[in-house]
PDB file of C-alpha atoms in Angstrom:
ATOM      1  CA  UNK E 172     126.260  59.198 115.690  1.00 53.00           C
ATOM      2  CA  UNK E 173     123.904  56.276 116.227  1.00 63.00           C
ATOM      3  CA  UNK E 174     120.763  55.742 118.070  1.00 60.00           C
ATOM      4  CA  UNK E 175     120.063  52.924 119.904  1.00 65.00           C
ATOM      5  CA  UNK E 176     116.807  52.991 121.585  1.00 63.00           C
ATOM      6  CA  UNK E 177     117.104  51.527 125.549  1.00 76.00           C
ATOM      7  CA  UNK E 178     113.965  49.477 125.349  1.00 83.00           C
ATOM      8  CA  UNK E 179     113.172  48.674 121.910  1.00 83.00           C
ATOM      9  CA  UNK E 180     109.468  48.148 121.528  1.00 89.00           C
ATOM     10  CA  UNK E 181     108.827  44.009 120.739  1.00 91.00           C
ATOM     11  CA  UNK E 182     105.840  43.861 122.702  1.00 94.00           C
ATOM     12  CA  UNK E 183     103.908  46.786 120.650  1.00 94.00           C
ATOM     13  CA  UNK E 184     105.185  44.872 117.524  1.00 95.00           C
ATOM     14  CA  UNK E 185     104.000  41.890 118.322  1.00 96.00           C
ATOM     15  CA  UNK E 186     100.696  43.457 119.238  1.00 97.00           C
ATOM     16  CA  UNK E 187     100.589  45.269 116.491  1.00 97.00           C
ATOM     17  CA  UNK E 188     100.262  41.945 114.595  1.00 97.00           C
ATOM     18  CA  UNK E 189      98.251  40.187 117.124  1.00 98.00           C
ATOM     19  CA  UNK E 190      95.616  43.565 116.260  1.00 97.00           C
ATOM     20  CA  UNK E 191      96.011  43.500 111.880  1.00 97.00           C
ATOM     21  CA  UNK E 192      96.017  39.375 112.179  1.00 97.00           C
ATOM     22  CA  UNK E 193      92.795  38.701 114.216  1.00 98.00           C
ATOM     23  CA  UNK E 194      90.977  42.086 112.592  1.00 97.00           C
ATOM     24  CA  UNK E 195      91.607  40.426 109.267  1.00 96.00           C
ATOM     25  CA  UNK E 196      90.231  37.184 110.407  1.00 97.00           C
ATOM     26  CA  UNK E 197      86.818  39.198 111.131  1.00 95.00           C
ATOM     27  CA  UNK E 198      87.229  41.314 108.178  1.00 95.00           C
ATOM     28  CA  UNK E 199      87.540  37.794 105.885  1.00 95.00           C
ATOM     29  CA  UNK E 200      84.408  35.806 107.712  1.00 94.00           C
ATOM     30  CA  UNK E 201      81.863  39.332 107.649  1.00 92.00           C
ATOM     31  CA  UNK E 202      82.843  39.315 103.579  1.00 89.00           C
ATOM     32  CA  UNK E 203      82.111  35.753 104.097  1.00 90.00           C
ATOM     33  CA  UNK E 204      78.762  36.332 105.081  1.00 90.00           C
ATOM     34  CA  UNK E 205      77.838  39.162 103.041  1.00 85.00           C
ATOM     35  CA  UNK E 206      78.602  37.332  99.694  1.00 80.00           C
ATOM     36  CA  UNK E 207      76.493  34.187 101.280  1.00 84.00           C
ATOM     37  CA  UNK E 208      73.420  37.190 101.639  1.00 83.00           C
ATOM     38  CA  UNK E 209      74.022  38.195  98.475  1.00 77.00           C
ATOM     39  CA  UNK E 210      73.675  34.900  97.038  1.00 75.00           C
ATOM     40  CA  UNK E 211      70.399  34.620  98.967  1.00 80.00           C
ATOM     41  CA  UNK E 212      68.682  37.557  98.327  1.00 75.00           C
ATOM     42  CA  UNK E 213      70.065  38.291  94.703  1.00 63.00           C
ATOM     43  CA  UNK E 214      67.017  40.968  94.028  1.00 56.00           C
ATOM     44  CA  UNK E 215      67.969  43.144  97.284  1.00 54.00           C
ATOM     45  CA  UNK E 216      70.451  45.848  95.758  1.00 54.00           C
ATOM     46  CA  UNK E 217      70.021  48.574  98.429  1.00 53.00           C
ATOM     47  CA  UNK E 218      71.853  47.561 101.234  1.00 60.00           C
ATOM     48  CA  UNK E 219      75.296  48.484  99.819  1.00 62.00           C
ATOM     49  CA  UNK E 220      75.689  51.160 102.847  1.00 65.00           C
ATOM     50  CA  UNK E 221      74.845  48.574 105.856  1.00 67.00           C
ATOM     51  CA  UNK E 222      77.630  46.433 104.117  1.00 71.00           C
ATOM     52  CA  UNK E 223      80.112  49.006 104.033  1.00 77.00           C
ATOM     53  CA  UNK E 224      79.520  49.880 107.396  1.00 81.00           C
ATOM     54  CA  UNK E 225      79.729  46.122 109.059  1.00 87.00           C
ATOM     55  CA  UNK E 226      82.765  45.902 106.897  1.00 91.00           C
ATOM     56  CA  UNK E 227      84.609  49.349 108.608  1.00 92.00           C
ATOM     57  CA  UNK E 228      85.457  48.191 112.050  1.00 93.00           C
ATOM     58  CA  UNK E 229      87.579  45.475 111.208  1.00 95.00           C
ATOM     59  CA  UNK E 230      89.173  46.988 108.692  1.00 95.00           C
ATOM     60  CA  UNK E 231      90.226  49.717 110.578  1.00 96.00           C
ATOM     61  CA  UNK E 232      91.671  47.417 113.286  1.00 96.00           C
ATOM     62  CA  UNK E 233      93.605  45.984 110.398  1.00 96.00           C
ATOM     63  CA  UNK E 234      94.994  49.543 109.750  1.00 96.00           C
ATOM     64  CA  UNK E 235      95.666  50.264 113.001  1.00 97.00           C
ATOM     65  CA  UNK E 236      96.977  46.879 113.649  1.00 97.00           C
ATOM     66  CA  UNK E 237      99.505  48.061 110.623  1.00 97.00           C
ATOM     67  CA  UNK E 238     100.364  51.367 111.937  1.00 96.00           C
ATOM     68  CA  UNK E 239     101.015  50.245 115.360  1.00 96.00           C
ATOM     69  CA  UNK E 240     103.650  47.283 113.707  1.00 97.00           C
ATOM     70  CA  UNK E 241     105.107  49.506 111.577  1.00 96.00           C
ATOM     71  CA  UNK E 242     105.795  52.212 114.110  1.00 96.00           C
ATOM     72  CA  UNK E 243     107.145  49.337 116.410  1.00 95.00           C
ATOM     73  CA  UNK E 244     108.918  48.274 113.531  1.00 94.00           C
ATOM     74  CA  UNK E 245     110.942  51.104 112.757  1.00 94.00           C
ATOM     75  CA  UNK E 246     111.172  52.170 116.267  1.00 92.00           C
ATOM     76  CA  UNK E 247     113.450  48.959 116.736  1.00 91.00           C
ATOM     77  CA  UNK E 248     115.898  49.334 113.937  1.00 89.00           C
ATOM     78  CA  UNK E 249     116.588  52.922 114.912  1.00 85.00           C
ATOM     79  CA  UNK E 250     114.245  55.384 114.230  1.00 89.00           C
ATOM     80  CA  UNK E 251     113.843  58.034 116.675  1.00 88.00           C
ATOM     81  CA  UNK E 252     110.057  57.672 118.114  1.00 89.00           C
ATOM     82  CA  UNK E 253     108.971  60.898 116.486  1.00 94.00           C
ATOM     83  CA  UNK E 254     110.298  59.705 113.237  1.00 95.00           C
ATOM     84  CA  UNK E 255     109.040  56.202 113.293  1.00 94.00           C
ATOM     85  CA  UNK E 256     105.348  57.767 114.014  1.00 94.00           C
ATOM     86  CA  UNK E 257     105.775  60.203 111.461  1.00 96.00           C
ATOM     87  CA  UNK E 258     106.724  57.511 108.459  1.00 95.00           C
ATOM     88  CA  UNK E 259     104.548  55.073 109.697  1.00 94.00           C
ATOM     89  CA  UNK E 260     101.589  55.894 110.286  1.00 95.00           C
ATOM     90  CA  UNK E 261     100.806  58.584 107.078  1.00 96.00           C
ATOM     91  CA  UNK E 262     102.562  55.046 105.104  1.00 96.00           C
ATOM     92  CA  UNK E 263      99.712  52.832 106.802  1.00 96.00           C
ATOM     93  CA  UNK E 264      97.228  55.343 106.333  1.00 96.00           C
ATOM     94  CA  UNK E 265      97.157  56.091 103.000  1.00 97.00           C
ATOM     95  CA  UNK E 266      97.791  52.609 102.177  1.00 96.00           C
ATOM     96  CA  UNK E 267      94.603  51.836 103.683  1.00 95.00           C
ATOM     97  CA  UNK E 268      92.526  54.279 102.617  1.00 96.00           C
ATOM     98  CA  UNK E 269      93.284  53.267  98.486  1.00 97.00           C
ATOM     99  CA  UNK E 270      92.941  49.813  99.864  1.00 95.00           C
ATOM    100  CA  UNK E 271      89.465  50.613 101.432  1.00 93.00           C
ATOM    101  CA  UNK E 272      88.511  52.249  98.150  1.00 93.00           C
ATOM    102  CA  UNK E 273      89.523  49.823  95.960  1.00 93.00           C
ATOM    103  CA  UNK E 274      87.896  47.064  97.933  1.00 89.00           C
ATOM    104  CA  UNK E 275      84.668  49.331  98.231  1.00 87.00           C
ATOM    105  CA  UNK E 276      84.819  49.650  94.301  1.00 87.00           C
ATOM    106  CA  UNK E 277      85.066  45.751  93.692  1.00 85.00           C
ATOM    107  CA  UNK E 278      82.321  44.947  96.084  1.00 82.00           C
ATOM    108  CA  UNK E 279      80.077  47.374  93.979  1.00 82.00           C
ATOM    109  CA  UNK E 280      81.570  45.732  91.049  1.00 81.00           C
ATOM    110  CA  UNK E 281      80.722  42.470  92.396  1.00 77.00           C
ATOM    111  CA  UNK E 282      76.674  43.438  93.757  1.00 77.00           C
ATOM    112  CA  UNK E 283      76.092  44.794  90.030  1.00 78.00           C
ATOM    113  CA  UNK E 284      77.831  42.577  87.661  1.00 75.00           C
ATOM    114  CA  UNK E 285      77.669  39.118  89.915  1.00 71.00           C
ATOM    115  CA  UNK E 286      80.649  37.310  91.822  1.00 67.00           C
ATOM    116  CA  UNK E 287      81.273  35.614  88.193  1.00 67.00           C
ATOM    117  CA  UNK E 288      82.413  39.107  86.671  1.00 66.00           C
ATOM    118  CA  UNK E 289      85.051  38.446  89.044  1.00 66.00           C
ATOM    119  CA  UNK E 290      86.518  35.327  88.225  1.00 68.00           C
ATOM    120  CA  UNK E 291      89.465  35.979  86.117  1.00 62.00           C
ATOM    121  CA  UNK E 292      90.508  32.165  85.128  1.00 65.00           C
ATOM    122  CA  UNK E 293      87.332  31.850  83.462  1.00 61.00           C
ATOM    123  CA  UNK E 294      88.667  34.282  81.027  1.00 54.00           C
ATOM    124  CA  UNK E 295      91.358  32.607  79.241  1.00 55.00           C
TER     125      UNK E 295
END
């Protein structure tokens, strides 16, 4: 027995999308300026937290942007709603989480060591 769902959601895909694309446009141009302060004010070391915070909002849009496709996603090729909400979001979730810790981790890296400890074609 099949399911075929009556209206399959498109238009909460292709928001879903619309949400993760433009939130990752603000996330990239607010890393953008932060690296550009950085470079500025080289001595200032204690702002780490304000950074992290400017940096949260559209990074969570990103993962809910994410969840929202991927729900929509499954949802269309058959997945019961229930189903589709419970693989796709804990999936988007925890993929953003290690992603927000990892990218927390190299912008520490990065404050500490310099942008240059980062450059990994330099290297060979």
């Amino acid at each position: 027995m099949y399911y075929f769902p009556e209206q399959p959601p498109y238009f909460l895909l292709a928001i879903g999308l619309f949400i993760a694309v433009t939130s990752g446009v603000g996330l990239s141009g607010t890393l953008k300026i932060i690296v550009q302060k950085w470079q500025k004010n080289s001595t200032d070391k204690s702002e780490s937290r304000v950074y992290s915070q400017q940096l949260l909002v559209p990074f969570i849009g990103i993962t809910f942007g994410i969840s929202l496709f991927l729900y929509s996603g499954l949802a269309i090729f058959g997945f019961p709603p229930i189903l589709a909400l419970g693989v796709g979001l804990p999936i988007s979730l925890l993929t953003g989480l290690l992603v927000w810790l990892q990218l927390s981790s190299m912008l520490t890296f990065a404050k500490t060591q310099g942008m240059q400890s980062l450059d990994l074609d330099s290297l060979s």
